[in-house]
mmCIF file of C-alpha atoms in Angstrom:
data_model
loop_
_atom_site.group_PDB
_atom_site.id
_atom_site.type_symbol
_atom_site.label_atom_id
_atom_site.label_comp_id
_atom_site.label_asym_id
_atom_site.label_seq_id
_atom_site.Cartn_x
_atom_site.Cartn_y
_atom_site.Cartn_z
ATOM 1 C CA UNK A 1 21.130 36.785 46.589
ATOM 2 C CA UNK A 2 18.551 35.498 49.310
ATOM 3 C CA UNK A 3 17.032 31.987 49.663
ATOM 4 C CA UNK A 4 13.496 34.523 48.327
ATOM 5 C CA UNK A 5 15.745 36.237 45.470
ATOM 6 C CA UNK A 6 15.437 34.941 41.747
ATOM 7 C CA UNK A 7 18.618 33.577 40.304
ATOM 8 C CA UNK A 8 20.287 36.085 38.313
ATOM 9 C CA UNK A 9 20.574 33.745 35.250
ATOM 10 C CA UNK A 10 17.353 32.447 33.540
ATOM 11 C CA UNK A 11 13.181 32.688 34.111
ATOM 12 C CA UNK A 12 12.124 31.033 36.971
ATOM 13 C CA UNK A 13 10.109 28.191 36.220
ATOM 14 C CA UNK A 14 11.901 27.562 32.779
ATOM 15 C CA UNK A 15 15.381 25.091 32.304
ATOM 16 C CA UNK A 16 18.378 26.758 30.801
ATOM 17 C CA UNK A 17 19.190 26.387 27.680
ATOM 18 C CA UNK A 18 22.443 27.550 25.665
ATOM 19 C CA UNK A 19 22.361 31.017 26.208
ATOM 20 C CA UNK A 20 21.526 30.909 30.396
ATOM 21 C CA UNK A 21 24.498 28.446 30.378
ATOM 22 C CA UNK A 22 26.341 30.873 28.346
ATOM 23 C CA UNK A 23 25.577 33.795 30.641
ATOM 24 C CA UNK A 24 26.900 31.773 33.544
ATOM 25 C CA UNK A 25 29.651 30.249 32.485
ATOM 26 C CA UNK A 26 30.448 34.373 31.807
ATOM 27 C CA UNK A 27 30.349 35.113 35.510
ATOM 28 C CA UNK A 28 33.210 32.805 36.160
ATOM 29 C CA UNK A 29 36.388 34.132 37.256
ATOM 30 C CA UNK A 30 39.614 32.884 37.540
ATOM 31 C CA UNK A 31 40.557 32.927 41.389
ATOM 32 C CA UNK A 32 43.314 30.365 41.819
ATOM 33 C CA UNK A 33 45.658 28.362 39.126
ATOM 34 C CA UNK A 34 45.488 24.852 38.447
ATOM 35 C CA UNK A 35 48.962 25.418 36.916
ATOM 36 C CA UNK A 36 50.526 26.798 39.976
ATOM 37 C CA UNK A 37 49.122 24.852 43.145
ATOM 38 C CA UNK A 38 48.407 21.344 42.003
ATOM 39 C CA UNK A 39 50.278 20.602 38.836
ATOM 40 C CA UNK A 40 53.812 21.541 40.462
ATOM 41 C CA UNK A 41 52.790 18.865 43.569
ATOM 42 C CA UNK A 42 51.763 16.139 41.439
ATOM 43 C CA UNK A 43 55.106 16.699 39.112
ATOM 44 C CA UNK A 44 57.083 16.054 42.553
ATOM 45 C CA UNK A 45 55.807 12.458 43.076
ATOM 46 C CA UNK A 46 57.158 11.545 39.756
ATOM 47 C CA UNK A 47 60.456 10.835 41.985
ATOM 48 C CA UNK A 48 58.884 7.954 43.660
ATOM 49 C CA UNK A 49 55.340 7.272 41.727
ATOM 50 C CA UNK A 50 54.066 7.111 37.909
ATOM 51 C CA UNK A 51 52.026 9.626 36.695
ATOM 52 C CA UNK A 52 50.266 9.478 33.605
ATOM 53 C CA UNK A 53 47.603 12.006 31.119
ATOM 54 C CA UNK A 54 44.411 10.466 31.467
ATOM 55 C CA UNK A 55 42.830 12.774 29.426
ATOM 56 C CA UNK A 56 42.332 16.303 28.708
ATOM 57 C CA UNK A 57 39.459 19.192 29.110
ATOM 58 C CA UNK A 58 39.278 22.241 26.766
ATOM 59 C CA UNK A 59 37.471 25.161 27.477
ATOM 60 C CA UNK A 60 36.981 28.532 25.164
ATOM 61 C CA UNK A 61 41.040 28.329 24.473
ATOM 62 C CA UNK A 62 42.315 26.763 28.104
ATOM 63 C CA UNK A 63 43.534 23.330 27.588
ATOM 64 C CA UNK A 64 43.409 21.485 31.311
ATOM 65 C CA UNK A 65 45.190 18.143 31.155
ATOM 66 C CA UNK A 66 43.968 15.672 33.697
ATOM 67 C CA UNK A 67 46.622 13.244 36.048
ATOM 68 C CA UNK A 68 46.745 10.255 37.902
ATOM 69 C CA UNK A 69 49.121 8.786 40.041
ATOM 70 C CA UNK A 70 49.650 5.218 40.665
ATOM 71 C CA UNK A 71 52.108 2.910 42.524
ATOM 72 C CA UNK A 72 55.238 2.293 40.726
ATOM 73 C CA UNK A 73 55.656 -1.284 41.687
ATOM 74 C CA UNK A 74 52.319 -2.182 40.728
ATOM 75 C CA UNK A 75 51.464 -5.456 40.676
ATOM 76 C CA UNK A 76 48.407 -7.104 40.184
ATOM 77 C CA UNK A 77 48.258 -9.423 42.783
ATOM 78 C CA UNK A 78 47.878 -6.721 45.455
ATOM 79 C CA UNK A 79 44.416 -5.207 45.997
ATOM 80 C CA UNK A 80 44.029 -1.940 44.306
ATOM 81 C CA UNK A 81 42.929 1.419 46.410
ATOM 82 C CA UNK A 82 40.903 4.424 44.204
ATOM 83 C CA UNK A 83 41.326 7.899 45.450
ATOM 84 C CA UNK A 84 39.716 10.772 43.767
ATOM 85 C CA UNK A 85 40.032 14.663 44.689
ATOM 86 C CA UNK A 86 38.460 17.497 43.012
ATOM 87 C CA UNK A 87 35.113 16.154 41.465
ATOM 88 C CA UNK A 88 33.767 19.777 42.417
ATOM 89 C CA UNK A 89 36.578 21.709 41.969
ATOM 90 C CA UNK A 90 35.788 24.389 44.862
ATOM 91 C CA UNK A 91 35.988 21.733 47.285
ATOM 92 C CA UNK A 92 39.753 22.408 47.840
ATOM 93 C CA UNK A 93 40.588 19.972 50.890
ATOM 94 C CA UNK A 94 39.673 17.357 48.718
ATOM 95 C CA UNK A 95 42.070 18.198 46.045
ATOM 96 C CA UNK A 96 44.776 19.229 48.614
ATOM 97 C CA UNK A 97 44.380 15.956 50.782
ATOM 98 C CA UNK A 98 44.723 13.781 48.421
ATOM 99 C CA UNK A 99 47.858 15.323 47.150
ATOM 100 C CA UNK A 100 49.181 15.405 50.878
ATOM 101 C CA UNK A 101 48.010 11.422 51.568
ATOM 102 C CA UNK A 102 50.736 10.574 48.557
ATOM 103 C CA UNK A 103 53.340 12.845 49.612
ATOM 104 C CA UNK A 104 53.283 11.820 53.441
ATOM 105 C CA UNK A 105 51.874 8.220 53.202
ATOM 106 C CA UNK A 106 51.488 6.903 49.751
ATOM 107 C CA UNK A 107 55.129 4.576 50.116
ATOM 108 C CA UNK A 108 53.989 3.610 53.331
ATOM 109 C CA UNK A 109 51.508 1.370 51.392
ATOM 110 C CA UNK A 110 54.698 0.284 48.512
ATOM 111 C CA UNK A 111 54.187 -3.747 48.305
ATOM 112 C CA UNK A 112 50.724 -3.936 50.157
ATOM 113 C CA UNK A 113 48.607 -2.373 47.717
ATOM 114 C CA UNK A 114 48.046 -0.647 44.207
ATOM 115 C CA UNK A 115 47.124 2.986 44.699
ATOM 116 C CA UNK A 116 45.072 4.786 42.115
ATOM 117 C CA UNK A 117 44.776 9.000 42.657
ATOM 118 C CA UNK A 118 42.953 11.133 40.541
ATOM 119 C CA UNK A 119 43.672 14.374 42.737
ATOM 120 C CA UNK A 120 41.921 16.880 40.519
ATOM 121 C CA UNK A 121 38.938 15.657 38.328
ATOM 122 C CA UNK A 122 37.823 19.059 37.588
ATOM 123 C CA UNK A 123 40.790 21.695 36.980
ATOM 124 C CA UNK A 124 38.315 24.214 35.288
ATOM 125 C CA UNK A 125 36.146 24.079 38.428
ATOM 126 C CA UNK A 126 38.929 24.776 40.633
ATOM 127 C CA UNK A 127 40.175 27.547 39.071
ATOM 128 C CA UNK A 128 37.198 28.696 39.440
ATOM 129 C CA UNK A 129 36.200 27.742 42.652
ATOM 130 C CA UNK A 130 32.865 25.976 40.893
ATOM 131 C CA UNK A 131 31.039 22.831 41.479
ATOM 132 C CA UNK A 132 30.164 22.740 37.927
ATOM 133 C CA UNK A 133 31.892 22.031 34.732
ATOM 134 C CA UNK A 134 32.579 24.457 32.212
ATOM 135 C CA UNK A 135 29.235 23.443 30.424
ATOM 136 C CA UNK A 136 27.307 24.095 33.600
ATOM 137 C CA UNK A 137 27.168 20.330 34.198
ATOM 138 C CA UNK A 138 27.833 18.149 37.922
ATOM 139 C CA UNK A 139 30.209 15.829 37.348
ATOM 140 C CA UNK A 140 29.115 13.820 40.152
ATOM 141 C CA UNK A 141 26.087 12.826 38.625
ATOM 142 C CA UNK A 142 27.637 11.590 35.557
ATOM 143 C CA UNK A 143 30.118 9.387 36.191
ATOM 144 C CA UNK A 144 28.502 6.648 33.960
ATOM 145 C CA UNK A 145 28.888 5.336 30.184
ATOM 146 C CA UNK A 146 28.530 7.850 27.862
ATOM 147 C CA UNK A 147 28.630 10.767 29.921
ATOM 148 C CA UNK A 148 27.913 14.091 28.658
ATOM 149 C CA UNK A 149 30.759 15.499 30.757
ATOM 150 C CA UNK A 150 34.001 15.448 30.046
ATOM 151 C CA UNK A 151 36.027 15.390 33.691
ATOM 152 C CA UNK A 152 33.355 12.013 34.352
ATOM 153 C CA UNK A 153 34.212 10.851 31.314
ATOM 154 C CA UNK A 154 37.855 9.989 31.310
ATOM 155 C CA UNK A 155 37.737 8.619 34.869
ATOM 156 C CA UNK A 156 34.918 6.281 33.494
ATOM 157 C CA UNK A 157 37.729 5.642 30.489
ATOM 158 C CA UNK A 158 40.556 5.629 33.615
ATOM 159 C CA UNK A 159 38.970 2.861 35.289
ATOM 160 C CA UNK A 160 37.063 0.564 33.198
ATOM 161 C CA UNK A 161 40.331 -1.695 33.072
ATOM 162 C CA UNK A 162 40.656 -2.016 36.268
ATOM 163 C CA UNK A 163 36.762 -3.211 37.000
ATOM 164 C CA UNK A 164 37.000 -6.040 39.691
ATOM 165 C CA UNK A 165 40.067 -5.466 41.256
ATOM 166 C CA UNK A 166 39.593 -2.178 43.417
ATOM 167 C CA UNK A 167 38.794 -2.833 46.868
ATOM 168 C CA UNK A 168 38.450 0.720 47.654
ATOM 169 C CA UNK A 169 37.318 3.783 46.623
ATOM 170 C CA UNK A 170 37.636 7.026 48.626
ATOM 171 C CA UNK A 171 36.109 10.326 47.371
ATOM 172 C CA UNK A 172 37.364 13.367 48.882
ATOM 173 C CA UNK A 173 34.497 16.082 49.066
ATOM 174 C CA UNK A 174 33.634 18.993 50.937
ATOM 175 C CA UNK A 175 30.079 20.779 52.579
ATOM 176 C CA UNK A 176 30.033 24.242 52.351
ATOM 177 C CA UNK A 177 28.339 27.273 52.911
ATOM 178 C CA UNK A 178 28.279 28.400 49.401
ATOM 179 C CA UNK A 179 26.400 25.005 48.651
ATOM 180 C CA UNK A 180 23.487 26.598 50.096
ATOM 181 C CA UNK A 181 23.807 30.394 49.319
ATOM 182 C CA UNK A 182 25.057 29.675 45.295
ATOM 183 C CA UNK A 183 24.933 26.246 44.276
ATOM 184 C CA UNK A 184 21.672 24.712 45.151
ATOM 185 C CA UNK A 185 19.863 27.917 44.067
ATOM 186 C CA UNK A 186 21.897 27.900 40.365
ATOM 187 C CA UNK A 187 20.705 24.315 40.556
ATOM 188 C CA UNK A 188 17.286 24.832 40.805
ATOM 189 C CA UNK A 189 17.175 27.656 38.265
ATOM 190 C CA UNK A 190 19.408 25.746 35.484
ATOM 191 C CA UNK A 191 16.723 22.965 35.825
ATOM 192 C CA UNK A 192 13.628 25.387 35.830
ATOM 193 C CA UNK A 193 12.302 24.197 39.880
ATOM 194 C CA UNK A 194 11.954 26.120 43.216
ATOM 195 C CA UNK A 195 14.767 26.523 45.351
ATOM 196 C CA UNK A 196 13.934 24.915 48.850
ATOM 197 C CA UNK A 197 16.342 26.258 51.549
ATOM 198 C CA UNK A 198 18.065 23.801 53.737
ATOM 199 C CA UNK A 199 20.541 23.454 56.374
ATOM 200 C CA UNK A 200 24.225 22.976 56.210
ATOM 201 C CA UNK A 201 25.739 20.381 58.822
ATOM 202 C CA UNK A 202 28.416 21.783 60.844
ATOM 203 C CA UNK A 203 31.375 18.907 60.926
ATOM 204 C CA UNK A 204 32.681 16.161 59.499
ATOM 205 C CA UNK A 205 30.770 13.203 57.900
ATOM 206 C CA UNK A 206 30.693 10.086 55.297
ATOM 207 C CA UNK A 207 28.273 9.332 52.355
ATOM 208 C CA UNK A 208 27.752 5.640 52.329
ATOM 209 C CA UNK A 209 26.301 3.538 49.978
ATOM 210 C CA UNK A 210 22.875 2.321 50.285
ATOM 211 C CA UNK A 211 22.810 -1.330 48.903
ATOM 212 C CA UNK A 212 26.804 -1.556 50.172
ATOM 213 C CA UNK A 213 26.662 0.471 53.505
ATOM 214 C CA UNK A 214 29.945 -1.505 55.038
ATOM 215 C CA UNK A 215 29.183 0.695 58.607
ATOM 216 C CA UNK A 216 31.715 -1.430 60.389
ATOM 217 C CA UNK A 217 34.321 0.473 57.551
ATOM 218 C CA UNK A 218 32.273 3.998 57.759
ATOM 219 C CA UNK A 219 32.872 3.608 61.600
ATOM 220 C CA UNK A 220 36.407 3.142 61.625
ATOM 221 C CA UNK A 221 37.372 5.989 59.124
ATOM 222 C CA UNK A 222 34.713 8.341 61.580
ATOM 223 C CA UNK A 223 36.715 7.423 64.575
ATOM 224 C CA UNK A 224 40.006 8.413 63.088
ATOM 225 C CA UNK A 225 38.746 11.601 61.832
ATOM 226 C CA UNK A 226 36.927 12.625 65.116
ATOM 227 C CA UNK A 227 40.939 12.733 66.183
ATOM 228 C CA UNK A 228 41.210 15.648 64.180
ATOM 229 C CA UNK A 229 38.092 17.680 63.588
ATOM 230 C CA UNK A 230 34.840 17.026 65.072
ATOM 231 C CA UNK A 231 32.001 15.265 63.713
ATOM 232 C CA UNK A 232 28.902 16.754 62.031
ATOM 233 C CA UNK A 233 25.660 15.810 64.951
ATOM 234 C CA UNK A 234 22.305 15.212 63.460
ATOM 235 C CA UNK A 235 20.057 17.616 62.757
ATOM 236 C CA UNK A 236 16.516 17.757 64.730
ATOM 237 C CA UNK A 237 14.828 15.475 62.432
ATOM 238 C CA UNK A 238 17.610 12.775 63.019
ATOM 239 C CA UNK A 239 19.127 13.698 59.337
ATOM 240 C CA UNK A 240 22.404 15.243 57.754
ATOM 241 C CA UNK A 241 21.526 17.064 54.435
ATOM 242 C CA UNK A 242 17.771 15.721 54.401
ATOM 243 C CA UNK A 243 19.381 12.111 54.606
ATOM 244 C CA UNK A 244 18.731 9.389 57.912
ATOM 245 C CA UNK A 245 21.750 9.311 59.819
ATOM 246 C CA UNK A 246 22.336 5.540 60.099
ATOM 247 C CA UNK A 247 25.454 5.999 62.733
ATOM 248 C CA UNK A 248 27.521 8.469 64.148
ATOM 249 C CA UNK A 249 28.682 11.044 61.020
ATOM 250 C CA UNK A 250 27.153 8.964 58.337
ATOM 251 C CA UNK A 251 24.687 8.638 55.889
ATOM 252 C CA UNK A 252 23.940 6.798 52.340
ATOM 253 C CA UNK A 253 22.977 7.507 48.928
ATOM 254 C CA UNK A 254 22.546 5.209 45.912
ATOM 255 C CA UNK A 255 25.684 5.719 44.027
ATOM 256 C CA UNK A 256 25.570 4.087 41.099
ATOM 257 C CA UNK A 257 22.053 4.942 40.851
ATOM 258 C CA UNK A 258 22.787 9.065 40.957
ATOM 259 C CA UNK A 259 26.334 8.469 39.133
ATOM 260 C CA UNK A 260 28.247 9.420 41.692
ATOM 261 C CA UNK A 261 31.835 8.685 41.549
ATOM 262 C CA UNK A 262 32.276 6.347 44.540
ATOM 263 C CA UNK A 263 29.711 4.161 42.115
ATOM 264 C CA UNK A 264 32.197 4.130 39.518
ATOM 265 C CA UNK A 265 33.432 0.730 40.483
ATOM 266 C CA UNK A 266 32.270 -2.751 42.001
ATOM 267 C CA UNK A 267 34.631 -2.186 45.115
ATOM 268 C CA UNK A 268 33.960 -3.608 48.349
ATOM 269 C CA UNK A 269 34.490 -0.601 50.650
ATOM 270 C CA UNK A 270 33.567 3.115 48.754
ATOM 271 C CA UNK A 271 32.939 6.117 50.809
ATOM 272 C CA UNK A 272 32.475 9.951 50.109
ATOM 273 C CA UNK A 273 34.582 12.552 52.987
ATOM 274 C CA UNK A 274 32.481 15.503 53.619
ATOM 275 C CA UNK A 275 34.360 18.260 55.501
ATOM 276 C CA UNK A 276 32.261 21.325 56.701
ATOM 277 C CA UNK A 277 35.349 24.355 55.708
ATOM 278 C CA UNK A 278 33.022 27.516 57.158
ATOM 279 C CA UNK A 279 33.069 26.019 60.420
ATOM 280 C CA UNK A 280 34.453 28.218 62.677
ATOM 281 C CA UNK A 281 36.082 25.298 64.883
ATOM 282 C CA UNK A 282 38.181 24.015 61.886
ATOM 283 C CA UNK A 283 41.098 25.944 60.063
ATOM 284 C CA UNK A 284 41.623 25.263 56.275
ATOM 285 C CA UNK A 285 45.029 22.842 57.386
ATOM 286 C CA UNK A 286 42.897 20.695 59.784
ATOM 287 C CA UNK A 287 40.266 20.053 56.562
ATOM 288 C CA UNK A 288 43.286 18.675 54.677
ATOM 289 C CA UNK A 289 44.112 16.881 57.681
ATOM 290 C CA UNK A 290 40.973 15.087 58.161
ATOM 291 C CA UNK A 291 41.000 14.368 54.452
ATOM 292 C CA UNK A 292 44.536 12.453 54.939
ATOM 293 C CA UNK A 293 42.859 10.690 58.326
ATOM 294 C CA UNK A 294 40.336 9.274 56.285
ATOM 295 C CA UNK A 295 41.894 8.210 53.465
ATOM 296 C CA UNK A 296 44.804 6.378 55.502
ATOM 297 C CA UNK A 297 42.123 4.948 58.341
ATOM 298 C CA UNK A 298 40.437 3.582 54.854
ATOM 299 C CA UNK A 299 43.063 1.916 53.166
ATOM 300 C CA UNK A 300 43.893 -0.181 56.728
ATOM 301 C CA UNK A 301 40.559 -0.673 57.167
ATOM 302 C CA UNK A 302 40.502 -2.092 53.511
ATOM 303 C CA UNK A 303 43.733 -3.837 54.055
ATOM 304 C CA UNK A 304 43.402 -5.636 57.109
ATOM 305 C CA UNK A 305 39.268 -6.118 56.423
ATOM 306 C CA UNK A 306 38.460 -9.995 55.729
ATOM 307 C CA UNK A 307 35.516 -10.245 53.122
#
């Protein structure tokens, strides 16, 4: 398919409705196993964290039951760090780092903070290597109350006791080519509107929030990331992804506003990690590695910041 190709699902011009979603979700294909890559690393840290079923998602027969993993000597005195993996489930660094930030760093932090990981919102989607659910929905622009998705859903549910006491929230994403050549163009046809082509940034960059930017914080985590991959440069217009570049590797969105999951919370410090996989000066290892960077530049940042 070409940016000037029709979407092979649907009528242009016309929404989806059951049967288009139906037809998709038919085109899926099972190219990796939940079961086998992530589920096997997140039983491991039951040796040194707690893990607990936050919920589950069921799909045509497949049962996927969702994790997180939190400190065992949780106490809530300490401030309390959110990490979340996976809300498109073919962004794999994202699942992958945050697994490899417990396993290498996660006692490091034992007695100075609470930490919070969802690794894998969206096990159908990675199995799949999707961004959407199994109903053809985003979960990362329903992370609200009463969301009509299911992965949003329980980590609205997963949260909602903890409101107030998370000082950070990390959300570990990834930009890739496919965003442009399949997933913007399904998104246009599933909601019946043009398809406008647009560029894909080559590097590594942040999603702010716009009434909460913190750029001192997005700064920091940039600079310790630019260690190990490099950083995606503005585009000719000044923008990354049709968004201002308001320092080096950054931008904002409104979270809350487009129910994104950084927005989940009232935190002080919440950023989204974009790492640019097709690049052909990073390897699939150094993705997961900037995902780590980030997260552990974040939670000293967070740490050490004085509100």
């Amino acid at each position: 398919m070409t940016a000037t190709s029709p979407y092979p699902i649907g009528t242009p011009g016309q929404p989806w409705g059951d049967a288009e979603r139906a037809a998709w979700r038919s085109r899926q294909r099972v190219q990796r196993r939940y079961a086998d890559d992530v589920l096997p690393r997140i039983e491991a840290l039951r040796a040194t964290f707690d893990v607990a079923e936050y919920g589950r998602v069921v799909s045509e027969g497949e049962t996927f039951p969702l994790f997180a993993v939190r400190s065992r000597d949780w106490n809530d005195a300490l401030p309390t760090v959110l990490v979340t993996g996976g809300v498109h489930g073919y962004e794999t660094s994202g699942v992958h780092g945050a697994l490899a930030f417990l396993e290498r760093h996660g006692l490091d932090y034992a007695g100075r903070v609470n930490l919070l990981v969802a690794p894998c919102i969206s096990p159908w989607a990675y199995e799949r290597v999707q961004r959407w659910n199994a109903e053809a929905i985003d979960p990362n622009r329903n992370f609200c109350s009463g969301s009509p998705c299911a992965e949003s859903a329980a980590m609205v549910a997963l949260v909602a006791p903890l409101q107030g006491r998370i000082r950070l929230h990390i959300d570990l994403h990834e930009t890739t080519d496919s965003d442009e050549n399949e997933f913007r163009p399904a998104l246009a046809a599933r909601d019946g509107k043009p398809f406008s082509p647009g560029e894909i940034p080559d590097g590594f960059y942040l999603v702010g929030d716009t009434p909460n930017p913190q750029l001192d914080f997005q700064r920091h985590v940039i600079d310790a990331v630019a260690k190990v991959t490099h950083i995606a440069p503005a585009d000719g217009k000044g923008q990354i992804i049709d968004s201002d570049v308001v320092s080096p590797g950054v931008i904002l969105y409104p979270f809350r506003t487009l129910g994104l999951c950084p927005g989940l919370t009232d935190a002080s410090y919440t950023t989204t990690t974009e790492v640019y996989p097709d690049s052909p000066r990073a390897t699939p290892e150094q993705c997961v590695e900037a995902q780590v960077a980030a997260v552990v530049a974040a939670v000293d940042y967070a740490l050490h910041a004085k509100d």
